[in-house]
Coordinates of C-alpha atoms in Angstrom, one line a residue:
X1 CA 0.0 0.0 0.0
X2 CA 1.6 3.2 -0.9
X3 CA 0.5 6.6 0.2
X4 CA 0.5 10.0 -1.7
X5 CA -0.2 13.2 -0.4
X6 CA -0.9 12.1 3.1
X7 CA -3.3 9.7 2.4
X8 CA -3.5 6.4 1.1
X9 CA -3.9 5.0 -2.5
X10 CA -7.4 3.2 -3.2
X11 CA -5.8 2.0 -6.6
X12 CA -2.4 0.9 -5.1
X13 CA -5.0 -1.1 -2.3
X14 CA -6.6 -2.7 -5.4
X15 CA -4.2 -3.7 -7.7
X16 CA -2.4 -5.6 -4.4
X17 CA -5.5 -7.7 -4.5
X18 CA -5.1 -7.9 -8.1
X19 CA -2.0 -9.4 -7.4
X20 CA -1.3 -9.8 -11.1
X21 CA 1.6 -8.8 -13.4
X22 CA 2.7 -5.1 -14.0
X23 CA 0.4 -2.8 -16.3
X24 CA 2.2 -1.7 -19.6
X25 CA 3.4 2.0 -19.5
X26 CA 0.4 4.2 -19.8
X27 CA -2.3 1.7 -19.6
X28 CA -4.1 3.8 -17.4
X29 CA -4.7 7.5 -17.8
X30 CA -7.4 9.6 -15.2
X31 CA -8.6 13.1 -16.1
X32 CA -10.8 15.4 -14.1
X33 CA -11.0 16.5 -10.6
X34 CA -13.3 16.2 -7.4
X35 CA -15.3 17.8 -5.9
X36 CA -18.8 17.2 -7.7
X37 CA -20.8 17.2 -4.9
X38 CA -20.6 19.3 -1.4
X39 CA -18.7 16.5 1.0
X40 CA -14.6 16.4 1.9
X41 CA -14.6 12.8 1.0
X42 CA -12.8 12.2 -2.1
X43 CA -15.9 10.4 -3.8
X44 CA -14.5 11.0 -7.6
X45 CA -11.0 10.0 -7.1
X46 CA -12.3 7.0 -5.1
X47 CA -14.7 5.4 -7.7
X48 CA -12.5 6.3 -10.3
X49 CA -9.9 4.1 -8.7
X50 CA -12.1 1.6 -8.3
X51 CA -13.4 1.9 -11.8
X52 CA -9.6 1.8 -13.1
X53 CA -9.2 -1.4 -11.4
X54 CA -12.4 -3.0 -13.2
X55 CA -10.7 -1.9 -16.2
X56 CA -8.1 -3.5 -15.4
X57 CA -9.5 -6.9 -14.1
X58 CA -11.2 -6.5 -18.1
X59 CA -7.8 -6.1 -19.3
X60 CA -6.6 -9.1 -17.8
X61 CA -9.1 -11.5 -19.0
X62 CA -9.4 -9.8 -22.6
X63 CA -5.5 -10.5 -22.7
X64 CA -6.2 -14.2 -21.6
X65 CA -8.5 -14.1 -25.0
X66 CA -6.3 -12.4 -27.5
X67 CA -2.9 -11.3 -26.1
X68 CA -3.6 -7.9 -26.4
X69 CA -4.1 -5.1 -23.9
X70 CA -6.2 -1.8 -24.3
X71 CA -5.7 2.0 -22.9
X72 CA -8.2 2.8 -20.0
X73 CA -9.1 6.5 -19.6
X74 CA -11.8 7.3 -16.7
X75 CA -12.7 11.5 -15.9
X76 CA -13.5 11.5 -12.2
X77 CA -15.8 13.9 -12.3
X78 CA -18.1 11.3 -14.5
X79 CA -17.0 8.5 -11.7
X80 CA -18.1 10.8 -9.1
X81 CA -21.6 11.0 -10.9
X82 CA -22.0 7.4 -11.2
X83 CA -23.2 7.8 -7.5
X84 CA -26.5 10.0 -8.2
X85 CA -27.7 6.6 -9.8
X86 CA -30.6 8.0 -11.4
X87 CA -32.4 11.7 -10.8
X88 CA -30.5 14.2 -13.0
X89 CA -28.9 11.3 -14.6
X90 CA -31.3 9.2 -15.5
X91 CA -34.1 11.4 -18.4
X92 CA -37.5 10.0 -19.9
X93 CA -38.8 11.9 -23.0
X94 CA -42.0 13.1 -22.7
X95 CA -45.0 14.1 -25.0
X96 CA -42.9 17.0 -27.1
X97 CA -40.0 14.6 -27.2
X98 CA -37.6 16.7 -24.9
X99 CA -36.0 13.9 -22.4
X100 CA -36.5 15.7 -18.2
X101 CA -35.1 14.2 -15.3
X102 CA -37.3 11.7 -13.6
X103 CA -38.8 12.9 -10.7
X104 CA -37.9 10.7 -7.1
X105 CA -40.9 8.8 -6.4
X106 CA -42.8 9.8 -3.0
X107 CA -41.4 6.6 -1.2
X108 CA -38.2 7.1 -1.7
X109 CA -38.5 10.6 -0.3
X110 CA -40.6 9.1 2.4
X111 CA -37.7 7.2 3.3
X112 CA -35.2 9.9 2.8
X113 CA -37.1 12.0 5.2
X114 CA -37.1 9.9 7.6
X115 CA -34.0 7.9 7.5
X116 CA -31.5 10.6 9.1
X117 CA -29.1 11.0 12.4
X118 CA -31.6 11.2 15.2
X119 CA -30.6 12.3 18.9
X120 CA -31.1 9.6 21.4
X121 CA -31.7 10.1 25.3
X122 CA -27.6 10.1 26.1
X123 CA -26.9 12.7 23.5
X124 CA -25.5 10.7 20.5
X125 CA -27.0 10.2 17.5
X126 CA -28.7 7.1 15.4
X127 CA -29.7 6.1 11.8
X128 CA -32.8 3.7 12.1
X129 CA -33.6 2.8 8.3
X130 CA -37.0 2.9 6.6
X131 CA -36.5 1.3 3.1
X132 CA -38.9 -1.2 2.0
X133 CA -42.5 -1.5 3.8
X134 CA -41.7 -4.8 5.7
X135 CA -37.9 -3.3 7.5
X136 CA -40.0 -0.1 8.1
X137 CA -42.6 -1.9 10.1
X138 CA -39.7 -3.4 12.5
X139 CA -38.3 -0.6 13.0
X140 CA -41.5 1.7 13.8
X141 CA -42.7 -1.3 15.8
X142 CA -38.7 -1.5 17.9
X143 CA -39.6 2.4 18.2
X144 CA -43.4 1.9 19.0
X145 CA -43.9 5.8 16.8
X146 CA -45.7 7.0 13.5
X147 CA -43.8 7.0 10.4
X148 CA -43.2 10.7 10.3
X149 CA -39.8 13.0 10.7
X150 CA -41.5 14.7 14.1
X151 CA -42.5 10.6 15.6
X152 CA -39.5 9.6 15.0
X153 CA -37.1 12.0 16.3
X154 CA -39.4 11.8 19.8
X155 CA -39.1 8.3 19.3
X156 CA -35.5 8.0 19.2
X157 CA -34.9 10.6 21.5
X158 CA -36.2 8.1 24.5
X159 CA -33.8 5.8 24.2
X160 CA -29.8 5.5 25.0
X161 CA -27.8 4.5 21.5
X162 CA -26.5 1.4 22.5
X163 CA -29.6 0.3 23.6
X164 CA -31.7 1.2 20.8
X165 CA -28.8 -0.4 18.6
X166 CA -29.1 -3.7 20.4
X167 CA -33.0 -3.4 19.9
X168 CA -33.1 -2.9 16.3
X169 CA -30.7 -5.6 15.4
X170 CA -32.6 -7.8 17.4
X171 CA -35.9 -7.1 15.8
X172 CA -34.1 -8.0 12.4
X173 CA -34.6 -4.1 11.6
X174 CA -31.9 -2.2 10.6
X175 CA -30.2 1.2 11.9
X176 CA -27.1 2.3 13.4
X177 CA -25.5 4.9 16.0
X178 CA -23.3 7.5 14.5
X179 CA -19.5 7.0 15.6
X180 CA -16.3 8.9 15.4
X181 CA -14.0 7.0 12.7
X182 CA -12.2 6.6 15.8
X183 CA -14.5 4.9 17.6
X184 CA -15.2 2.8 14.8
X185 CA -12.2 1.1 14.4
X186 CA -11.5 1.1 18.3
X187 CA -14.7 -0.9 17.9
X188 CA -14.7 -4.9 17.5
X189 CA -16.3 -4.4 14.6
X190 CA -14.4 -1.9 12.8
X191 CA -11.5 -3.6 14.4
X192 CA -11.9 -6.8 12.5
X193 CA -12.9 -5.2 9.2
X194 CA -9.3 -3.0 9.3
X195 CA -8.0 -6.3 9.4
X196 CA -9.5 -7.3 6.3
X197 CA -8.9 -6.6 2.7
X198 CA -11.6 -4.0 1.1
X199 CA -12.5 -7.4 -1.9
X200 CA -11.8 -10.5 -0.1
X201 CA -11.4 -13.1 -3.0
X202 CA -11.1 -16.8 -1.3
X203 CA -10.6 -20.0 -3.4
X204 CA -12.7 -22.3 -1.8
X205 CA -12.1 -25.6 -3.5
X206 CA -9.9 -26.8 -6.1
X207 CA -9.8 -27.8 -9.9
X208 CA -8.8 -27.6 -13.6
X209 CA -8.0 -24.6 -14.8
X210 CA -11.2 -23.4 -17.2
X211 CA -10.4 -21.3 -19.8
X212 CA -12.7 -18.3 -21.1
X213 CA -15.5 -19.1 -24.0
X214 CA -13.8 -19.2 -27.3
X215 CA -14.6 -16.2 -29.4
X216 CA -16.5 -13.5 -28.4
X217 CA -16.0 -9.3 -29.3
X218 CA -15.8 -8.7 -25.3
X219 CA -13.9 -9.9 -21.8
X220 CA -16.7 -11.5 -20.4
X221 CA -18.3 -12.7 -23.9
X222 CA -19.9 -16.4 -23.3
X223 CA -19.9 -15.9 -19.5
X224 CA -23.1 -16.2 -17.6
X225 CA -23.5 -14.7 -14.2
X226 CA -27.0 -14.8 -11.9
X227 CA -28.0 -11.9 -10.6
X228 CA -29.9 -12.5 -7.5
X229 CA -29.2 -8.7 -5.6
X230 CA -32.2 -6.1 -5.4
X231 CA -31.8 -2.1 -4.7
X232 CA -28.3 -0.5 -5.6
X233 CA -24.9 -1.9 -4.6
X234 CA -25.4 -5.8 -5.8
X235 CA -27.1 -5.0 -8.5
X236 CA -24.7 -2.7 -9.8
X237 CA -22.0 -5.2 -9.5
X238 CA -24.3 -7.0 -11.6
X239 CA -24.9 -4.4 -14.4
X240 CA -20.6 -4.2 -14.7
X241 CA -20.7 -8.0 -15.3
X242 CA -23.3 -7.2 -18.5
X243 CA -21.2 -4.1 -19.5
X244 CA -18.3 -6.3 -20.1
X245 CA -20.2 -8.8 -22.3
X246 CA -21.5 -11.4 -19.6
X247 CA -24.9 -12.7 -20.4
X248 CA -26.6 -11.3 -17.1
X249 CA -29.6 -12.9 -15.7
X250 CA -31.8 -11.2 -12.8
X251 CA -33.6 -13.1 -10.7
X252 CA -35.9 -12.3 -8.1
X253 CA -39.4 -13.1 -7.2
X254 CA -43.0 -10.8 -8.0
X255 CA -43.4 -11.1 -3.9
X256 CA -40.1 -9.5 -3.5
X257 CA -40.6 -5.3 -2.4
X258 CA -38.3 -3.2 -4.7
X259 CA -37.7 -0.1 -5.3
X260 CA -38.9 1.0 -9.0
X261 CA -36.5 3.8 -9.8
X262 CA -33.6 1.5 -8.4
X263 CA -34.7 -1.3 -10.5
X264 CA -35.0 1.0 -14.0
X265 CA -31.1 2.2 -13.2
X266 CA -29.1 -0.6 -12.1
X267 CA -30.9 -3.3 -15.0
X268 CA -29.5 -1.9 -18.2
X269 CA -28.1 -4.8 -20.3
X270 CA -29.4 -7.6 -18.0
X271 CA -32.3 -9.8 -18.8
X272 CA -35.2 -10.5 -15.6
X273 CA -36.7 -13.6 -15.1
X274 CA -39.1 -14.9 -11.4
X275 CA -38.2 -17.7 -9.8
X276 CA -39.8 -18.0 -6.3
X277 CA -37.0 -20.3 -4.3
X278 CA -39.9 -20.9 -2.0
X279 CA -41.2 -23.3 -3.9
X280 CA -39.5 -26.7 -5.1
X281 CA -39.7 -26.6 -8.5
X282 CA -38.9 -22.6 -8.9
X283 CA -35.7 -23.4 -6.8
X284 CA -34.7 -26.7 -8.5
X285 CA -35.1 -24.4 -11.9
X286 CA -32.7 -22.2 -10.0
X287 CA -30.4 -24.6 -9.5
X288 CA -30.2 -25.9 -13.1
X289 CA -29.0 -22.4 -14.3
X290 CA -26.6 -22.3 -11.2
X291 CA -24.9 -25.6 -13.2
X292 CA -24.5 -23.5 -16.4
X293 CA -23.4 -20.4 -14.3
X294 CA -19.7 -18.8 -14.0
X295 CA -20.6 -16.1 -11.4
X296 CA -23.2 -16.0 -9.3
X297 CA -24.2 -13.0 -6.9
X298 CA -25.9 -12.1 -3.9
X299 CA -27.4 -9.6 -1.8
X300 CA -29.1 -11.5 0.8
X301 CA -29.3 -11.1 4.7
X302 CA -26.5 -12.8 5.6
X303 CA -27.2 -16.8 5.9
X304 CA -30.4 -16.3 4.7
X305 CA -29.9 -18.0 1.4
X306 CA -28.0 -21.2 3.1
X307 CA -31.3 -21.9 4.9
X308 CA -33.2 -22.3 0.9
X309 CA -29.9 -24.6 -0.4
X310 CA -28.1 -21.8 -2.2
X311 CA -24.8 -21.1 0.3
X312 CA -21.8 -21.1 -1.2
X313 CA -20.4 -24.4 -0.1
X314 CA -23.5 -26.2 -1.4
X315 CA -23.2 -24.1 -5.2
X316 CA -19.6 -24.8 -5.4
X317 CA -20.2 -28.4 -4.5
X318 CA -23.4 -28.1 -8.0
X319 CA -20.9 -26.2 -10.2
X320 CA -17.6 -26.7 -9.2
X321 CA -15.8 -23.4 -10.8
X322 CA -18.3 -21.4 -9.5
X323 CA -17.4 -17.4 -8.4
X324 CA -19.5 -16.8 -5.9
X325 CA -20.4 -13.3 -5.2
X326 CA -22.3 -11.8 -1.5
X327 CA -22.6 -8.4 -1.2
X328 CA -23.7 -7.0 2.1
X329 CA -23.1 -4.6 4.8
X330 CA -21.1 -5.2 7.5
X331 CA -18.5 -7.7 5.7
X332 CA -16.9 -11.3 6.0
X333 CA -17.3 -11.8 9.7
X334 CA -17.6 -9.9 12.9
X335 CA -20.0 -9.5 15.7
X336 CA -22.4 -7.5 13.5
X337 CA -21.3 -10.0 10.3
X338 CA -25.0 -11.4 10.8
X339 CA -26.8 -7.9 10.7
X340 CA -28.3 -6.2 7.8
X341 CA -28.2 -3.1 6.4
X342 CA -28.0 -0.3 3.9
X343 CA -25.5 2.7 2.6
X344 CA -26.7 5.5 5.4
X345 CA -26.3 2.7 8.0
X346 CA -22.7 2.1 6.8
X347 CA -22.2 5.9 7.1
X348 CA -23.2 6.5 10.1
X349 CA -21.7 3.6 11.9
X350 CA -18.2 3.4 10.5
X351 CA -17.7 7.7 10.8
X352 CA -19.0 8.8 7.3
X353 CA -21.8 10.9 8.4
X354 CA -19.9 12.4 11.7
X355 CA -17.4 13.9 9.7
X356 CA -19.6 15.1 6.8
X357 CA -21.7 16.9 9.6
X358 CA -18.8 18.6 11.0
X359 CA -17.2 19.3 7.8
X360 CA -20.5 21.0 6.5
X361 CA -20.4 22.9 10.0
X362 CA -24.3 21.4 10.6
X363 CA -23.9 21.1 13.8
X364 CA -25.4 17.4 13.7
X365 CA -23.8 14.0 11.8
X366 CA -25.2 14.5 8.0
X367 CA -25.4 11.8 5.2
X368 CA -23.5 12.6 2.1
X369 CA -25.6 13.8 -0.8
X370 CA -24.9 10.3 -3.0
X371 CA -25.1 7.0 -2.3
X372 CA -21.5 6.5 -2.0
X373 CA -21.2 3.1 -0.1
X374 CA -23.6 1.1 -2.8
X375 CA -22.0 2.2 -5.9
X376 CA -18.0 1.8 -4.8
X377 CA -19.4 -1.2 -3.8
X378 CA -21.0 -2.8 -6.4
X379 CA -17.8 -1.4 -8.7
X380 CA -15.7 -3.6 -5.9
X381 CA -17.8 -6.4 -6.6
X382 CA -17.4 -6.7 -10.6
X383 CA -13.8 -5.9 -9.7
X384 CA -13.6 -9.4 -7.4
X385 CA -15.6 -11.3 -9.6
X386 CA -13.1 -10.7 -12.4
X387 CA -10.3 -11.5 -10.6
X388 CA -11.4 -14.4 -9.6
X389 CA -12.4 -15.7 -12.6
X390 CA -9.5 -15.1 -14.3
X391 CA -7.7 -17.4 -11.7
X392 CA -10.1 -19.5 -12.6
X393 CA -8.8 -19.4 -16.1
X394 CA -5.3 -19.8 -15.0
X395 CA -5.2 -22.2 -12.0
X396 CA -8.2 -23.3 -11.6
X397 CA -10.8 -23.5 -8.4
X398 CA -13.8 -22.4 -7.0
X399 CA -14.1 -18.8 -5.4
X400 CA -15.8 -16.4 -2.9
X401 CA -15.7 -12.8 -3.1
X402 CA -17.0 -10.4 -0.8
X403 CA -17.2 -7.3 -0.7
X404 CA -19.2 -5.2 1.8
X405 CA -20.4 -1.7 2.6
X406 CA -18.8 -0.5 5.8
X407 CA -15.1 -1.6 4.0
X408 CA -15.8 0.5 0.9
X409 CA -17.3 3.1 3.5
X410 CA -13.9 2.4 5.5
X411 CA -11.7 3.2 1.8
X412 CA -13.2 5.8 1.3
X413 CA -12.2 7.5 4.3
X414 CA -8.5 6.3 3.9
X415 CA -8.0 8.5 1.1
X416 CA -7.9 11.7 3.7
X417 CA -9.9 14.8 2.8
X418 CA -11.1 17.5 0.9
X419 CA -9.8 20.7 1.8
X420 CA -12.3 23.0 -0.5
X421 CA -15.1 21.1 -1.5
X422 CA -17.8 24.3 -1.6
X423 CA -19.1 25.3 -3.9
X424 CA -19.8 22.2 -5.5
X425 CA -22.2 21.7 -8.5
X426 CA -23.9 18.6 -7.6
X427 CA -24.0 17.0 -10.6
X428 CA -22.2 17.4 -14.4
X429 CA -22.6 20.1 -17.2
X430 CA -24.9 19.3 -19.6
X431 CA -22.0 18.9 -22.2
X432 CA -20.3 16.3 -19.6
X433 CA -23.8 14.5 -19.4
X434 CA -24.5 14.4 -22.8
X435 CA -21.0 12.6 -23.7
X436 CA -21.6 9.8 -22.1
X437 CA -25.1 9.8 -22.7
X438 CA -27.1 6.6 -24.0
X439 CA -30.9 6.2 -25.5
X440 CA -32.7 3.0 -24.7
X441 CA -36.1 3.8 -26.5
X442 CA -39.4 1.5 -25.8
X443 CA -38.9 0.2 -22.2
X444 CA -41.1 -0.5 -20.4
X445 CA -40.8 2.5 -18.3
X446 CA -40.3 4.6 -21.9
X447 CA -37.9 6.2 -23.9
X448 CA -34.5 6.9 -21.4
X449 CA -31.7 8.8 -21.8
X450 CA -29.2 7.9 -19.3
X451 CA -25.9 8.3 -17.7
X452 CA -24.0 5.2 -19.2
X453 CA -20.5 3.2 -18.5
X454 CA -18.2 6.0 -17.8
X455 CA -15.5 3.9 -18.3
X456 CA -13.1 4.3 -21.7
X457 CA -11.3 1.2 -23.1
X458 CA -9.5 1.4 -26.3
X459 CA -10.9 -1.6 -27.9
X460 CA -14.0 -2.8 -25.6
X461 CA -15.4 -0.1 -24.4
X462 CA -18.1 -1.3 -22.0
X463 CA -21.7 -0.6 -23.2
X464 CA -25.3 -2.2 -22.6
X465 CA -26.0 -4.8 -25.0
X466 CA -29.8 -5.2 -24.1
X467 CA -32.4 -2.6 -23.8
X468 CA -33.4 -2.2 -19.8
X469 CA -36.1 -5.3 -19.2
X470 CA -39.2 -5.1 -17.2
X471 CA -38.5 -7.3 -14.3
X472 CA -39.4 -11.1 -15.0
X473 CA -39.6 -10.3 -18.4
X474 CA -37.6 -13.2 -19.8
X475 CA -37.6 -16.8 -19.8
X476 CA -35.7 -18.8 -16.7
X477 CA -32.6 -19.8 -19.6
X478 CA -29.5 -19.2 -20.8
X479 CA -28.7 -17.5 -24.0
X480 CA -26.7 -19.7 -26.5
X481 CA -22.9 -19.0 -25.9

């Protein structure tokens, strides 16, 4: 790990997981500057590292194919926007054929509203989380309030952190107190995770080398990888599998809660079938495509998917080669390893949202205006996954990835800070918007005009494939290779 300017190198951090041979002279090149948005943390810089080091996991397995190697470019301003997901960045054209922003749907600024730092009875602060109508009602019932910004700050306000903590996690609700990134890794928690690389990559059982699909005009042409992640950072792990040329194969359930906007921006290039793994047959179909898989990843509550037959020892065991892929919060193990949670949970508890409060001079712990665990990530995750699968290619094996919130919340914050970050636009020109612009016309949600790949490669530059499916729009198959 080398260190520049005081801080430490998320591409240098990367590239020792890599653990590969040296990069021809020039291979990559970054352009652009942060700050986009109004936060110290090096957001831009940070994705765009991580983004350089997909490329470069592309790199390696398009070399594996022809010999060759391309020239990566990424503009960290356009990395830095990759976190807005959709609003700005994500346009529908309307009647008079002029594309506007799509407007954020009234749950999600229900949720927003009410899924902030909160003072408790001993004067710290807490994040209790309110995405999805089933968590919400935990966490209204742990708090015993209405589901309103006033109930809930009197809510939380009656309760000591740790205690409230405790409660939440024990109601299988999710929320977290606001630390110091000092008390963080003081913490057992934070503690183990510092321990830990950022993209833990494990073989987990041995075999023949398997080389990648003959043919094919992309890195990850003739690879299939399932999809089984819902709201941002899994599924965008996902959607970098499909802009490499993986066929990419969502699959989720119509019982399943989502989140609609979430589901429109993070699906571009997959295809989206239902299969209900309550039910035998659904989850015996399941497991057919999981013997035809090369990647497979989840976003489950931890351990939840062992209890239907899908764990990762048991998949390895059905398709020995398998990369298996879990994205979740709190990591690889750990006494919160079994907890859930989401990307203003991971703020809060691992020092985020204390320092962007006092940074912003708010006089209160403040969540950063992007999504900035979920994105870095799911980029992480397409990162591992590559990796491991070109070990695959070379040595051979069975592998687990994981890669978690609260250690790309914990990179982040490695890279030091921002001295001027105000004022900050928020969000790219219209001339930087329109350059990497792309038109998917007749989805089912209409005619979009979105941010795409931000990612330059000389010869495969990654793009969507597949207009943006509806969700269990295709069959329960495999493409031809």
């Amino acid at each position: 790990m080398s260190t520049k300017a005081g801080k430490t190198n998320a591409f240098d951090e990367l590239m020792a997981i890599r653990a590969g041979d040296n990069l021809t002279e020039g291979e990559v090149t970054f352009t652009g500057e942060d700050p986009l948005f109004e936060t110290p943390f090096r957001i831009g810089e940070t994705i765009a590292d991580a983004l350089a080091a997909r490329a470069i996991a592309a790199n390696d397995l398009w070399e594996l194919r022809t010999g060759r190697r391309q020239a990566i470019n990424i503009n960290v301003r356009a990395a830095a926007a990759t976190c807005l997901g959709g609003e700005d960045m994500t346009q529908k054209r309307n009647a008079n054929g002029q594309y506007q922003p799509i407007s954020v749907s009234e749950d999600v600024e229900h949720m927003v509203a009410l899924t902030q730092p909160w003072k408790t009875a001993d004067g710290r602060w807490f994040v209790p989380h309110f995405n999805l109508p089933h968590l919400e009602r935990r966490v209204l019932d742990v708090l015993k309030c209405e589901p309103t910004p006033e109930s809930v700050a009197a809510a939380v306000s009656q309760w000591n952190a740790d205690d409230l903590e405790e409660a939440i996690a024990a109601a299988n609700a999710c929320g977290g107190i606001v630390r110091t990134p000092e008390e963080w890794l003081k913490h057992p928690h934070g503690a183990y995770l510092a321990t830990r690389p950022v993209v833990e990559i494990t073989k987990i059982a041995d075999g023949e080398p398997e080389p990648l699909p003959l043919g094919g005009s992309e890195p990850l042409s003739g690879l299939r990888v399932l999809d089984l992640t819902r709201i941002l950072a899994g599924p965008t792990a996902g959607i970098g599998m499909a802009e490499h040329g993986a066929d990419v194969l969502m699959v989720t359930a119509p019982h399943l809660p989502q989140v609609a906007g979430f589901v429109r921006d993070t699906s571009h290039g997959k295809r989206s079938c239902f299969l209900d793994i309550n039910k035998a047959d659904e989850a015996a179909k399941l497991k057919e495509l999981v013997r035809e898989a090369d990647v497979f990843i989840e976003g489950y509550r931890p351990h939840s998917l062992e209890a239907h037959g899908f764990g990762v020892e048991e998949l390895a065991k059905l398709r020995p080669g398998l990369i298996y892929v879990s994205v979740n919060c709190y990591g690889s193990g750990g006494p919160f390893a079994s907890r859930a949670g989401w990307d203003q949970v991971a703020q809060a508890v691992t020092g985020v949202s204390y320092t962007q409060g006092n940074a912003i001079e708010a006089g209160q712990p403040k969540l950063t205006p992007v999504y900035l665990c979920d994105f870095l990530t799911g980029f992480l995750g397409t990162f591992g996954a590559m990796v491991a699968l070109a070990r695959r290619a070379k040595e051979g094996g069975s592998y687990r990835v994981q890669v978690s919130l609260c250690q790309s919340s914990m990179l982040i914050q490695r890279q030091g800070l921002l001295e001027h970050f105000k004022p900050a636009p928020g969000q790219l020109s219209q001339e930087e918007f329109e350059s990497y612009a792309v038109y998917d016309n007749n989805t089912s949600y209409g005619d979009l005009k979105s941010l795409g790949a931000v990612i330059r490669m000389s010869e495969t530059p990654p793009q969507w494939s597949r207009t943006t499916p509806a969700l269990g729009s295709d069959k329960a198959e495999w493409l031809p290779r």
